[in-house]
Each structure stands twice: as C-alpha cells, then as structure tokens.
Amino acid sequence: MTNDRETQPDANLPPQTGTILRAANGDVIRYDASGLVLKLSNAVIEDINNRLPKPDPSTSSRASSIPSEQAYYNAEILGDIDAWNVRRDGEWYVFSARLPGQQGTRDFRRNVNGGDIFADTTGALFGLFSIGGARRAAATPGPGTFPYHVLAPSDDIGAVGVAGVEVAGIVKGLQQVPEQTRDACIAQSLLHQCFDTHRSLPTFVARCETDTSVTVQELASGQAYKNLLIAAQNLQNAAQSLDRPARILSIGIDYVLEDVLSDHDSYRDGVIELMNNLETDLAKMGFARPLFVTTFDCGTQEISDGPALRAQWELAWNNADHDLLFSAPGYMFPLDDTARPDPSTRLHMADMDAAAIETYLEGKPWTCPIFYLAERQEDKIRVTAGSIGDLVIDQDDPFSAGAGAGFRLQTEQGYVGISHVALCSEDPKCLLLTPEADVKDQPVTLLYALGAPPTTDGTLANRGAIRDDWQRISHSNRPLHRWALPCALPVH
C-alpha cells in the first residue's frame, strides 16, 4: 500500500521549479525541490576559486596525476605592451613580455588592481638599504638597465627616502624606481654580474634614508633610522604578498663629513652604536644579521683631516665584530668640491660596493689593504699591511700621488715627505719608505692619503698609489682595484 501524499504533489502547493530573478542573458536565481539555485558568472566562480586555500601538493597523493587548470586572459588587459601568455596567480597577472631593459624577454607580473610591472623572479626579495647624510641620497633621474628588477616600496617616494622630514608610510606594494641612487646602482651592478654569468636575476628593493643629524649618535636614533626600519617592514610586506622570503642584502652607511661635532672616539663609538641598534631592531623583525658596506671617506679638495676621517681607520679593523666592509677608499673616485659624485662616479662606487657584497656572499674575505704597523728600520720606515693579496705600487700613479705614493710623515715641527717607496723583497705585504729628512729620535706619525695640503686642480687633497693585486673590469669597462685605506700610524 502506498502513501499518495508522499508520491503525489499537492495541487495546493506551488510548482516544484520556477524562476525568481531573470536577466537578459538568462535565469539568475531559480528554485527547485532542493532549494534556491544560483547561476554564477565565470568571473564570480574564478574569484571564489582564488579566495579558497590552495591544496599543498606535498600532501596530496593525486597532485602529480591531476593537471592544474590555468585561466588565460587577453593581453589587452595590460595595456599596449608586447605581452602574451597572460594568466592569473592570486592577486597578480603573470605574463611573458618583451619590455625595455637588458633583462630580455621573460616573465613579469602586475597586480590585478593596477600598479607597476616588475619582473617575476624566484628566491628572496632582496633589500638594498642605506642611511646617512644628504650626499647619499643624490640620484640620476631615469630608469636603469634592469628597470623591472630594481624596485622601491609603493609609497611614491622612490629610492631616495623622505630626507627625515616626515614618517614614511607602511605599504605592501612595489613600484619601479624613477631615479638611480647609489643603492639602485648597486643593484644594477649585481644584476649585470648575474646576467653576464647566466645566473638567475633577482629582484631588489632599494631605499636610502637620510636626515639632518649633526652627529652619528643622532643618526642612530633619528627619523632616518626610524624610516629605515619602516623600509624593512615594507620589504617584508611586499615579500609576503608575493609568497617569498625577505632578505636584507646590505645596509650602506654614508656619514662622515656630516658629523661636525664628534671627536675620534665618539665617532667610532657612534657608528658601532648605529650598527648595534640596527642589528637589534631588525632581529626583532626576523631579519638575519645585516652586512654593512661603506666607502672610506677621504674628504674634499680642502678638507683632508679631522676626527671622523681618522676614526674610519680604526673602524676598518675594530668594529665590535659587526660585518662591516669598506668597499673602497674615496680617493679612487672623482668627486666635486663637496665630495659628491656625479652619475658616472656613482656607478663606479656602486661597482666596488657590489664587488664587496658579492665576494662576501661567496664566503670569501674582502679587505682593502689596511696599514697597521710602522717601524723604524735604519734610515727607512717599514710599513706592514693587512691585505688579501700582495701589495702593488701602481706605477701609473692614476691619482697623481707622487714619489711618496700618498705617504708622508707628521712630526712636531711639521711634515716630512717620502722620496721613495719600495716593496720588501722578503714580504710582499710590507713596504719600505725613505724619508726626505732624518726623523730619528722624535715622535712621528705616518700618514697615508690623509692630512694632505689643499688642492686647486679640482681633485681630492688626499690620494694614494698603493693597492693589492685584485682586479676586475666592470660591466661599464672600468678597471676596479682594491686601493689601500688611509691611515694615521705612530712610528715605533
């Protein structure tokens, strides 16, 4: 016996199917015995799919047997560029394109909501940061040779920072840099090395923060310092949006002549305090211990000596166990009367910074020759250097250091020149200097590329002609050498 009420619809009930909402292209909301039925567009389905968590391939037994589905888009959504193979990856469009720059044809990405295009790369998102005075923020307008690999946080500031006049914004996006600061140039130099050796091309985020601090102690806690930490936070935010790790490759410190108040010890301790603070605060954010890179500032055409200038020599060998590299002495670069580089010099300085960074990343030592001992030896002075390679007295004397190769003696009565410089036959890391006058039985300080008289020919007062045997030709066809760092050594 059957139950007619269970098998036959009640004539008094509404029909089992019907339409509630209909659009021009068909039904939108229908109903049947199971309830409401929604007809969703492909765009809505895709959006829902993108919001759902992706399965972990490593935990799925079927991951290797089921092909993934990928939606492709018309390249017109990117604008009038030579692009193809456009697909969606979460909040990003990823596509192949032929765009300006030396990187060649490769994959790029852009946020679906707009913004700048940048290279789609693997590995960490690398930060190249710096802190210092206004000289460091000098930049050349325009793109570099790898414009889609060198970026800045998307706060419309670019790579130059806000000069300490306000608090930087916290963002997660990235944008192309509209100018080439030294940090951006370092990135370009590293990219050239990778490109020339057919290695993967990474993505860099460059940012320089400066302020008007008058001592390095002020710099270690001022607005530039605070904004540098925000830049590190923005690096992490951007990396997270790309599902990649964030890594700070190096932090440049460029603050010597700007310190007009500190004595020798205060300047040295202030730089160490700056590095201590950065290491501590960045560690709280999860970053590894950073590498610090700087140039040994040699002054100007008129300023050739001072406490901060001399204190750099001690920092070169006594930096409280921080990873601090002096990439080069300033006398190897042509600078204007305020010790600022022009665009060509900025590239040259960046090439040396990049060489130091790359050598460090390879696990090899980087040290420009450092003179650390001066001894009387009959009528000569024997100078011993800490150097990776053998010392070289450059016979071309490219900086016009003269017969003394940049050396001279400071006595209580004045200065004594050096008439001849020779390599020690038994030790290629030692030099023998011949003074122009007898300096026996009196206190003497040996100066190298330091304390020279002012010049009028547009070149730096301090200069030298000693280097080690390392050399490289840069991508811009410049010869690179590790020239010796200035010093002020008591003669024993």
CSV table of C-alpha atoms in Angstrom, one decimal:
chain,number,residue,atom,x,y,z
A,1,MET,CA,0.0,0.0,0.0
A,2,THR,CA,1.4,3.4,-1.0
A,3,ASN,CA,1.2,6.8,0.6
A,4,ASP,CA,-0.3,9.1,-2.0
A,5,ARG,CA,0.7,12.2,-0.1
A,6,GLU,CA,4.4,11.2,-0.3
A,7,THR,CA,4.3,10.3,-4.0
A,8,GLN,CA,1.9,12.9,-5.5
A,9,PRO,CA,2.4,16.6,-5.4
A,10,ASP,CA,-0.3,18.6,-3.6
A,11,ALA,CA,-2.3,20.6,-6.0
A,12,ASN,CA,-2.5,23.4,-3.5
A,13,LEU,CA,1.4,23.8,-3.2
A,14,PRO,CA,3.5,25.9,-5.6
A,15,PRO,CA,5.2,24.2,-8.5
A,16,GLN,CA,8.5,22.3,-7.7
A,17,THR,CA,10.5,24.5,-10.1
A,18,GLY,CA,10.4,28.1,-11.1
A,19,THR,CA,12.3,31.4,-11.7
A,20,ILE,CA,12.7,34.2,-9.1
A,21,LEU,CA,15.1,36.5,-10.9
A,22,ARG,CA,15.8,36.6,-14.6
A,23,ALA,CA,18.3,38.8,-16.5
A,24,ALA,CA,18.6,39.5,-20.2
A,25,ASN,CA,21.0,36.6,-20.7
A,26,GLY,CA,19.0,34.0,-18.8
A,27,ASP,CA,17.8,33.0,-15.3
A,28,VAL,CA,19.9,34.2,-12.4
A,29,ILE,CA,18.0,32.7,-9.4
A,30,ARG,CA,15.8,29.6,-9.7
A,31,TYR,CA,14.3,27.2,-7.3
A,32,ASP,CA,13.5,23.5,-7.3
A,33,ALA,CA,12.8,20.8,-4.7
A,34,SER,CA,16.3,21.2,-3.2
A,35,GLY,CA,16.0,24.9,-2.7
A,36,LEU,CA,17.5,28.0,-4.4
A,37,VAL,CA,19.7,27.6,-7.4
A,38,LEU,CA,22.1,30.4,-8.3
A,39,LYS,CA,23.7,30.7,-11.7
A,40,LEU,CA,27.0,32.5,-11.3
A,41,SER,CA,29.2,34.0,-14.0
A,42,ASN,CA,32.6,32.7,-14.8
A,43,ALA,CA,34.2,35.7,-13.3
A,44,VAL,CA,32.5,35.1,-9.9
A,45,ILE,CA,33.4,31.4,-10.0
A,46,GLU,CA,37.1,32.4,-10.7
A,47,ASP,CA,37.0,34.9,-7.8
A,48,ILE,CA,35.7,32.4,-5.4
A,49,ASN,CA,38.3,29.9,-6.5
A,50,ASN,CA,41.1,32.4,-5.9
A,51,ARG,CA,39.8,33.1,-2.4
A,52,LEU,CA,39.9,29.4,-1.5
A,53,PRO,CA,43.1,28.0,0.1
A,54,LYS,CA,45.3,26.1,-2.3
A,55,PRO,CA,46.0,22.4,-1.5
A,56,ASP,CA,49.5,21.6,-0.5
A,57,PRO,CA,51.0,19.5,-3.4
A,58,SER,CA,53.3,17.7,-1.0
A,59,THR,CA,50.3,16.2,1.0
A,60,SER,CA,48.2,15.3,-2.0
A,61,SER,CA,48.6,11.8,-3.4
A,62,ARG,CA,46.9,12.8,-6.6
A,63,ALA,CA,48.9,16.1,-7.1
A,64,SER,CA,51.2,14.5,-9.6
A,65,SER,CA,48.5,12.9,-11.7
A,66,ILE,CA,45.9,15.7,-12.0
A,67,PRO,CA,46.9,18.6,-14.3
A,68,SER,CA,46.3,22.0,-12.9
A,69,GLU,CA,43.8,24.3,-14.6
A,70,GLN,CA,45.0,27.8,-15.5
A,71,ALA,CA,42.9,30.6,-16.8
A,72,TYR,CA,44.4,32.7,-19.6
A,73,TYR,CA,43.5,36.3,-20.4
A,74,ASN,CA,43.7,38.6,-23.4
A,75,ALA,CA,46.9,40.7,-23.2
A,76,GLU,CA,44.9,43.8,-23.8
A,77,ILE,CA,44.1,44.0,-20.0
A,78,LEU,CA,47.8,45.0,-19.6
A,79,GLY,CA,47.7,47.9,-22.0
A,80,ASP,CA,49.6,48.5,-25.2
A,81,ILE,CA,52.7,46.4,-24.4
A,82,ASP,CA,54.3,43.4,-26.2
A,83,ALA,CA,52.9,40.7,-23.9
A,84,TRP,CA,51.4,37.3,-24.2
A,85,ASN,CA,50.7,34.2,-22.1
A,86,VAL,CA,48.7,36.2,-19.5
A,87,ARG,CA,47.4,34.2,-16.6
A,88,ARG,CA,46.1,34.8,-13.1
A,89,ASP,CA,48.1,34.0,-9.9
A,90,GLY,CA,46.0,35.1,-6.9
A,91,GLU,CA,46.1,38.9,-6.9
A,92,TRP,CA,48.6,39.0,-9.8
A,93,TYR,CA,48.6,38.8,-13.5
A,94,VAL,CA,51.7,36.9,-14.6
A,95,PHE,CA,52.7,37.1,-18.3
A,96,SER,CA,55.6,36.9,-20.8
A,97,ALA,CA,56.7,40.1,-22.4
A,98,ARG,CA,59.4,41.9,-24.3
A,99,LEU,CA,59.9,45.1,-22.4
A,100,PRO,CA,62.7,47.8,-22.3
A,101,GLY,CA,65.8,46.9,-20.4
A,102,GLN,CA,68.7,44.4,-20.7
A,103,GLN,CA,66.8,41.6,-19.0
A,104,GLY,CA,65.4,40.4,-22.4
A,105,THR,CA,62.2,38.5,-22.9
A,106,ARG,CA,61.0,36.9,-19.7
A,107,ASP,CA,58.0,36.7,-17.3
A,108,PHE,CA,56.7,39.7,-15.5
A,109,ARG,CA,53.9,40.4,-13.0
A,110,ARG,CA,51.4,43.1,-12.2
A,111,ASN,CA,48.7,43.4,-9.6
A,112,VAL,CA,45.2,42.8,-11.0
A,113,ASN,CA,44.2,46.2,-9.5
A,114,GLY,CA,46.9,48.0,-11.4
A,115,GLY,CA,50.3,49.4,-10.5
A,116,ASP,CA,53.8,49.0,-11.9
A,117,ILE,CA,55.0,46.0,-13.8
A,118,PHE,CA,58.0,44.2,-12.4
A,119,ALA,CA,60.0,41.0,-13.1
A,120,ASP,CA,58.6,37.7,-12.0
A,121,THR,CA,61.6,36.1,-10.3
A,122,THR,CA,62.3,33.2,-7.8
A,123,GLY,CA,64.0,33.3,-4.5
A,124,ALA,CA,64.1,36.0,-1.9
A,125,LEU,CA,63.1,39.6,-2.3
A,126,PHE,CA,66.4,41.5,-1.5
A,127,GLY,CA,66.6,44.8,0.2
A,128,LEU,CA,69.5,47.2,-0.5
A,129,PHE,CA,69.2,49.9,2.0
A,130,SER,CA,71.4,52.8,3.2
A,131,ILE,CA,71.4,55.5,5.9
A,132,GLY,CA,73.4,58.7,6.1
A,133,GLY,CA,73.6,62.3,5.1
A,134,ALA,CA,72.2,64.2,2.1
A,135,ARG,CA,75.2,63.2,-0.2
A,136,ARG,CA,74.0,59.6,-0.1
A,137,ALA,CA,70.6,60.5,-1.5
A,138,ALA,CA,72.0,62.0,-4.7
A,139,ALA,CA,70.4,60.3,-7.7
A,140,THR,CA,70.3,60.4,-11.5
A,141,PRO,CA,66.7,60.7,-13.0
A,142,GLY,CA,65.5,57.9,-15.2
A,143,PRO,CA,65.4,54.1,-15.3
A,144,GLY,CA,68.4,51.8,-15.0
A,145,THR,CA,69.5,49.0,-17.3
A,146,PHE,CA,67.3,46.5,-15.4
A,147,PRO,CA,64.2,48.7,-14.6
A,148,TYR,CA,61.9,45.8,-13.7
A,149,HIS,CA,64.3,44.2,-11.3
A,150,VAL,CA,65.1,47.3,-9.1
A,151,LEU,CA,62.1,48.5,-7.2
A,152,ALA,CA,61.0,50.6,-4.2
A,153,PRO,CA,58.1,50.4,-1.8
A,154,SER,CA,54.9,51.7,-3.4
A,155,ASP,CA,54.8,55.0,-1.4
A,156,ASP,CA,55.6,57.2,-4.4
A,157,ILE,CA,58.9,58.2,-2.8
A,158,GLY,CA,61.2,56.1,-4.9
A,159,ALA,CA,64.6,55.0,-3.8
A,160,VAL,CA,65.6,58.3,-2.2
A,161,GLY,CA,63.5,58.3,1.0
A,162,VAL,CA,61.9,61.3,2.7
A,163,ALA,CA,65.0,63.1,3.9
A,164,GLY,CA,63.9,62.7,7.5
A,165,VAL,CA,61.2,65.4,7.2
A,166,GLU,CA,58.3,63.0,7.9
A,167,VAL,CA,57.4,59.5,8.8
A,168,ALA,CA,57.5,57.0,5.9
A,169,GLY,CA,54.3,55.1,5.1
A,170,ILE,CA,53.7,51.4,5.6
A,171,VAL,CA,52.8,49.7,2.4
A,172,LYS,CA,52.9,46.3,0.8
A,173,GLY,CA,53.2,47.1,-2.9
A,174,LEU,CA,56.2,47.7,-5.1
A,175,GLN,CA,57.0,50.3,-7.8
A,176,GLN,CA,59.7,50.9,-10.3
A,177,VAL,CA,62.3,53.5,-9.2
A,178,PRO,CA,62.2,56.8,-11.1
A,179,GLU,CA,65.9,57.6,-10.3
A,180,GLN,CA,69.2,55.9,-9.8
A,181,THR,CA,70.6,56.3,-6.3
A,182,ARG,CA,73.7,54.6,-5.3
A,183,ASP,CA,71.7,51.7,-3.8
A,184,ALA,CA,69.8,51.3,-7.1
A,185,CYS,CA,73.2,51.4,-9.0
A,186,ILE,CA,74.5,48.6,-6.7
A,187,ALA,CA,71.5,46.5,-7.6
A,188,GLN,CA,72.2,47.2,-11.3
A,189,SER,CA,75.8,46.1,-10.9
A,190,LEU,CA,74.9,42.9,-9.2
A,191,LEU,CA,72.3,42.2,-11.9
A,192,HIS,CA,74.9,42.7,-14.6
A,193,GLN,CA,77.2,40.2,-12.9
A,194,CYS,CA,74.3,37.7,-12.8
A,195,PHE,CA,73.3,38.4,-16.4
A,196,ASP,CA,76.8,38.0,-17.7
A,197,THR,CA,77.3,34.7,-16.0
A,198,HIS,CA,73.9,33.3,-16.9
A,199,ARG,CA,72.7,33.2,-13.3
A,200,SER,CA,69.1,33.9,-12.2
A,201,LEU,CA,68.2,37.6,-12.0
A,202,PRO,CA,66.9,38.5,-8.6
A,203,THR,CA,64.6,41.4,-7.6
A,204,PHE,CA,65.8,44.2,-5.4
A,205,VAL,CA,64.1,46.8,-3.3
A,206,ALA,CA,66.3,49.9,-2.9
A,207,ARG,CA,65.8,52.7,-0.3
A,208,CYS,CA,68.1,55.4,1.1
A,209,GLU,CA,67.0,57.2,4.3
A,210,THR,CA,68.7,60.4,5.4
A,211,ASP,CA,68.2,63.3,7.8
A,212,THR,CA,69.9,66.4,9.1
A,213,SER,CA,71.6,64.8,12.2
A,214,VAL,CA,74.8,66.6,13.2
A,215,THR,CA,76.4,63.6,15.0
A,216,VAL,CA,76.4,59.9,14.2
A,217,GLN,CA,74.8,59.4,17.6
A,218,GLU,CA,71.8,61.4,16.5
A,219,LEU,CA,71.7,59.5,13.3
A,220,ALA,CA,71.5,56.2,15.3
A,221,SER,CA,68.1,57.2,16.7
A,222,GLY,CA,66.7,59.9,14.4
A,223,GLN,CA,64.0,60.0,11.8
A,224,ALA,CA,66.2,58.4,9.1
A,225,TYR,CA,66.8,55.5,11.3
A,226,LYS,CA,63.1,55.1,12.1
A,227,ASN,CA,62.2,55.3,8.4
A,228,LEU,CA,64.8,52.7,7.6
A,229,LEU,CA,63.0,50.3,9.9
A,230,ILE,CA,59.8,51.1,8.1
A,231,ALA,CA,61.5,50.3,4.8
A,232,ALA,CA,62.5,46.9,6.2
A,233,GLN,CA,58.8,46.4,7.2
A,234,ASN,CA,57.7,47.3,3.7
A,235,LEU,CA,60.2,44.8,2.3
A,236,GLN,CA,58.6,42.1,4.4
A,237,ASN,CA,55.1,43.2,3.4
A,238,ALA,CA,55.9,43.1,-0.3
A,239,ALA,CA,57.6,39.7,0.1
A,240,GLN,CA,54.6,38.3,1.9
A,241,SER,CA,52.3,39.4,-0.9
A,242,LEU,CA,54.5,37.5,-3.3
A,243,ASP,CA,54.7,34.5,-1.0
A,244,ARG,CA,58.5,34.8,-0.9
A,245,PRO,CA,61.1,35.4,1.9
A,246,ALA,CA,62.5,38.9,2.5
A,247,ARG,CA,66.2,39.3,3.0
A,248,ILE,CA,68.3,42.5,3.6
A,249,LEU,CA,71.4,42.1,1.4
A,250,SER,CA,73.3,45.1,2.7
A,251,ILE,CA,73.0,48.4,4.5
A,252,GLY,CA,75.2,51.2,3.4
A,253,ILE,CA,76.5,53.7,6.0
A,254,ASP,CA,77.4,57.1,4.5
A,255,TYR,CA,78.0,59.6,7.2
A,256,VAL,CA,81.5,61.1,7.9
A,257,LEU,CA,81.9,64.7,6.9
A,258,GLU,CA,78.4,65.3,8.1
A,259,ASP,CA,79.5,64.8,11.7
A,260,VAL,CA,81.0,68.1,12.6
A,261,LEU,CA,80.9,67.7,16.4
A,262,SER,CA,82.2,64.2,17.4
A,263,ASP,CA,85.8,63.5,18.4
A,264,HIS,CA,87.6,60.4,17.3
A,265,ASP,CA,86.3,58.1,19.9
A,266,SER,CA,82.7,59.5,19.9
A,267,TYR,CA,82.5,59.0,16.1
A,268,ARG,CA,83.9,55.4,16.3
A,269,ASP,CA,81.5,54.5,19.1
A,270,GLY,CA,78.6,56.2,17.4
A,271,VAL,CA,79.0,54.1,14.2
A,272,ILE,CA,79.2,51.0,16.4
A,273,GLU,CA,76.0,52.1,18.2
A,274,LEU,CA,74.2,52.6,14.9
A,275,MET,CA,75.2,49.1,13.8
A,276,ASN,CA,74.2,47.7,17.2
A,277,ASN,CA,70.8,49.3,17.0
A,278,LEU,CA,70.1,48.1,13.5
A,279,GLU,CA,71.1,44.6,14.3
A,280,THR,CA,68.9,44.5,17.4
A,281,ASP,CA,65.8,46.1,15.8
A,282,LEU,CA,66.0,44.1,12.6
A,283,ALA,CA,66.4,40.9,14.5
A,284,LYS,CA,63.1,41.6,16.3
A,285,MET,CA,61.5,41.8,12.8
A,286,GLY,CA,63.0,38.4,11.9
A,287,PHE,CA,65.9,39.5,9.7
A,288,ALA,CA,69.3,38.0,9.9
A,289,ARG,CA,72.4,40.0,10.9
A,290,PRO,CA,72.9,42.6,8.2
A,291,LEU,CA,76.1,43.3,6.2
A,292,PHE,CA,77.2,46.9,6.4
A,293,VAL,CA,79.1,48.4,3.5
A,294,THR,CA,80.7,51.8,3.3
A,295,THR,CA,83.4,53.9,1.5
A,296,PHE,CA,86.3,55.3,3.4
A,297,ASP,CA,85.6,59.0,3.1
A,298,CYS,CA,88.7,60.9,2.1
A,299,GLY,CA,87.3,64.4,2.5
A,300,THR,CA,87.3,67.1,-0.2
A,301,GLN,CA,89.7,69.4,-2.0
A,302,GLU,CA,90.1,71.5,1.1
A,303,ILE,CA,89.1,69.2,4.0
A,304,SER,CA,91.7,66.4,4.3
A,305,ASP,CA,91.8,65.7,8.0
A,306,GLY,CA,89.6,65.5,11.1
A,307,PRO,CA,88.5,63.2,13.9
A,308,ALA,CA,85.8,61.4,11.9
A,309,LEU,CA,88.2,60.9,8.9
A,310,ARG,CA,90.8,59.4,11.2
A,311,ALA,CA,88.4,57.2,13.1
A,312,GLN,CA,87.4,55.3,10.0
A,313,TRP,CA,90.8,53.6,10.0
A,314,GLU,CA,90.1,52.1,13.4
A,315,LEU,CA,86.6,51.0,12.3
A,316,ALA,CA,88.2,49.1,9.4
A,317,TRP,CA,89.8,46.7,11.9
A,318,ASN,CA,88.0,47.3,15.2
A,319,ASN,CA,84.2,47.3,14.5
A,320,ALA,CA,83.0,45.3,17.5
A,321,ASP,CA,82.6,42.1,15.4
A,322,HIS,CA,80.0,43.6,13.1
A,323,ASP,CA,80.0,42.6,9.4
A,324,LEU,CA,81.4,45.9,8.2
A,325,LEU,CA,83.1,46.2,4.8
A,326,PHE,CA,85.0,49.2,3.5
A,327,SER,CA,84.5,48.6,-0.2
A,328,ALA,CA,87.0,51.3,-1.4
A,329,PRO,CA,88.8,54.5,-0.3
A,330,GLY,CA,87.2,57.7,-1.5
A,331,TYR,CA,90.4,58.9,-3.3
A,332,MET,CA,89.8,56.4,-6.1
A,333,PHE,CA,86.7,58.4,-7.3
A,334,PRO,CA,86.5,61.8,-8.8
A,335,LEU,CA,84.2,64.0,-6.6
A,336,ASP,CA,83.2,67.6,-6.7
A,337,ASP,CA,84.2,70.2,-4.1
A,338,THR,CA,81.6,69.0,-1.6
A,339,ALA,CA,82.6,65.3,-2.1
A,340,ARG,CA,79.5,64.5,-4.1
A,341,PRO,CA,79.7,62.0,-7.0
A,342,ASP,CA,78.4,62.7,-10.5
A,343,PRO,CA,76.3,60.0,-12.2
A,344,SER,CA,79.4,58.2,-13.7
A,345,THR,CA,81.2,58.2,-10.4
A,346,ARG,CA,78.1,56.9,-8.6
A,347,LEU,CA,78.1,53.9,-10.9
A,348,HIS,CA,81.8,53.4,-10.3
A,349,MET,CA,81.3,53.5,-6.5
A,350,ALA,CA,78.4,51.1,-6.8
A,351,ASP,CA,80.6,48.7,-8.8
A,352,MET,CA,83.0,48.5,-5.9
A,353,ASP,CA,80.2,48.1,-3.4
A,354,ALA,CA,78.7,45.3,-5.5
A,355,ALA,CA,82.1,43.6,-5.8
A,356,ALA,CA,82.5,43.6,-2.0
A,357,ILE,CA,78.9,42.3,-1.4
A,358,GLU,CA,79.2,39.6,-4.0
A,359,THR,CA,82.6,38.5,-2.6
A,360,TYR,CA,81.1,38.4,0.9
A,361,LEU,CA,78.1,36.3,-0.3
A,362,GLU,CA,80.5,33.8,-1.8
A,363,GLY,CA,82.1,33.3,1.6
A,364,LYS,CA,85.4,34.9,0.6
A,365,PRO,CA,87.1,37.7,2.5
A,366,TRP,CA,87.0,41.3,1.3
A,367,THR,CA,89.6,43.8,2.7
A,368,CYS,CA,91.2,46.8,1.1
A,369,PRO,CA,94.8,46.9,2.3
A,370,ILE,CA,95.0,48.3,5.8
A,371,PHE,CA,98.3,49.6,7.2
A,372,TYR,CA,98.5,48.7,10.8
A,373,LEU,CA,102.2,48.8,11.8
A,374,ALA,CA,105.0,51.3,11.1
A,375,GLU,CA,108.6,50.7,12.4
A,376,ARG,CA,111.9,52.4,12.1
A,377,GLN,CA,114.5,50.3,10.2
A,378,GLU,CA,117.8,52.1,10.0
A,379,ASP,CA,117.2,55.1,7.7
A,380,LYS,CA,113.9,53.8,6.4
A,381,ILE,CA,110.4,53.1,7.8
A,382,ARG,CA,108.9,49.6,7.3
A,383,VAL,CA,105.1,49.5,6.9
A,384,THR,CA,103.1,46.3,7.3
A,385,ALA,CA,99.7,45.9,5.8
A,386,GLY,CA,96.8,43.6,6.3
A,387,SER,CA,96.0,42.5,2.8
A,388,ILE,CA,94.4,39.6,1.0
A,389,GLY,CA,96.7,39.8,-2.0
A,390,ASP,CA,100.2,41.1,-2.5
A,391,LEU,CA,100.7,44.8,-2.4
A,392,VAL,CA,101.2,46.7,-5.6
A,393,ILE,CA,102.8,50.2,-6.0
A,394,ASP,CA,100.9,51.4,-9.1
A,395,GLN,CA,103.5,52.8,-11.5
A,396,ASP,CA,100.8,54.6,-13.5
A,397,ASP,CA,100.0,56.6,-10.4
A,398,PRO,CA,96.4,57.3,-11.6
A,399,PHE,CA,95.7,59.8,-8.8
A,400,SER,CA,99.0,61.7,-9.0
A,401,ALA,CA,100.1,60.7,-5.5
A,402,GLY,CA,103.8,61.4,-6.5
A,403,ALA,CA,107.0,59.8,-5.4
A,404,GLY,CA,105.7,59.2,-1.9
A,405,ALA,CA,102.7,57.1,-3.2
A,406,GLY,CA,100.5,59.0,-0.8
A,407,PHE,CA,102.7,58.7,2.3
A,408,ARG,CA,104.2,61.5,4.4
A,409,LEU,CA,105.3,61.9,8.0
A,410,GLN,CA,103.8,64.2,10.6
A,411,THR,CA,106.3,65.5,13.2
A,412,GLU,CA,106.2,68.1,16.0
A,413,GLN,CA,108.0,70.5,13.6
A,414,GLY,CA,105.8,69.9,10.6
A,415,TYR,CA,105.5,67.4,7.7
A,416,VAL,CA,108.3,65.4,6.1
A,417,GLY,CA,107.9,63.9,2.6
A,418,ILE,CA,108.7,60.4,1.4
A,419,SER,CA,111.2,60.3,-1.5
A,420,HIS,CA,110.9,56.6,-2.4
A,421,VAL,CA,108.6,53.7,-1.8
A,422,ALA,CA,109.6,50.1,-2.4
A,423,LEU,CA,108.2,46.6,-1.8
A,424,CYS,CA,110.0,44.5,0.8
A,425,SER,CA,111.8,41.7,-1.0
A,426,GLU,CA,111.1,39.1,1.8
A,427,ASP,CA,107.4,40.1,2.4
A,428,PRO,CA,105.1,41.3,-0.4
A,429,LYS,CA,102.7,42.8,2.2
A,430,CYS,CA,105.3,45.2,3.5
A,431,LEU,CA,106.7,48.5,2.2
A,432,LEU,CA,110.0,50.3,2.8
A,433,LEU,CA,109.7,54.1,2.9
A,434,THR,CA,112.6,56.5,2.5
A,435,PRO,CA,112.0,59.9,4.3
A,436,GLU,CA,113.3,63.1,2.8
A,437,ALA,CA,114.8,64.1,6.1
A,438,ASP,CA,116.1,62.5,9.3
A,439,VAL,CA,113.3,61.8,11.7
A,440,LYS,CA,115.2,59.7,14.3
A,441,ASP,CA,114.7,60.3,18.0
A,442,GLN,CA,111.4,62.3,17.6
A,443,PRO,CA,107.7,61.3,17.7
A,444,VAL,CA,106.5,60.7,14.2
A,445,THR,CA,103.1,59.7,12.8
A,446,LEU,CA,102.9,58.1,9.4
A,447,LEU,CA,100.0,59.4,7.2
A,448,TYR,CA,98.7,57.7,4.1
A,449,ALA,CA,96.1,59.5,2.0
A,450,LEU,CA,95.3,61.7,5.0
A,451,GLY,CA,96.1,65.3,6.0
A,452,ALA,CA,97.4,66.4,2.6
A,453,PRO,CA,97.5,70.1,1.7
A,454,PRO,CA,94.5,71.6,-0.1
A,455,THR,CA,94.5,71.3,-3.9
A,456,THR,CA,93.4,73.8,-6.6
A,457,ASP,CA,93.1,71.4,-9.6
A,458,GLY,CA,89.7,70.0,-8.7
A,459,THR,CA,90.9,66.7,-7.3
A,460,LEU,CA,90.7,65.5,-3.7
A,461,ALA,CA,93.6,66.6,-1.5
A,462,ASN,CA,94.1,63.1,-0.2
A,463,ARG,CA,95.4,60.5,-2.7
A,464,GLY,CA,97.4,57.3,-2.8
A,465,ALA,CA,99.0,54.8,-5.2
A,466,ILE,CA,99.0,51.5,-3.2
A,467,ARG,CA,96.7,48.6,-3.8
A,468,ASP,CA,96.6,44.9,-3.8
A,469,ASP,CA,96.7,42.6,-6.8
A,470,TRP,CA,92.9,42.1,-7.1
A,471,GLN,CA,91.3,43.5,-10.2
A,472,ARG,CA,88.2,43.3,-12.3
A,473,ILE,CA,86.7,45.0,-15.3
A,474,SER,CA,83.3,46.3,-14.6
A,475,HIS,CA,80.3,46.0,-16.9
A,476,SER,CA,80.9,49.6,-17.9
A,477,ASN,CA,84.5,48.8,-18.8
A,478,ARG,CA,86.1,50.4,-15.8
A,479,PRO,CA,89.1,48.8,-14.1
A,480,LEU,CA,88.4,48.0,-10.5
A,481,HIS,CA,91.1,47.7,-7.9
A,482,ARG,CA,91.3,47.4,-4.1
A,483,TRP,CA,93.2,50.6,-3.2
A,484,ALA,CA,94.7,50.9,0.3
A,485,LEU,CA,92.7,52.6,3.0
A,486,PRO,CA,94.0,55.9,4.6
A,487,CYS,CA,95.7,55.7,7.9
A,488,ALA,CA,97.5,57.7,10.7
A,489,LEU,CA,100.0,55.4,12.4
A,490,PRO,CA,102.5,56.1,15.1
A,491,VAL,CA,106.0,55.1,14.0
A,492,HIS,CA,107.7,52.8,16.5
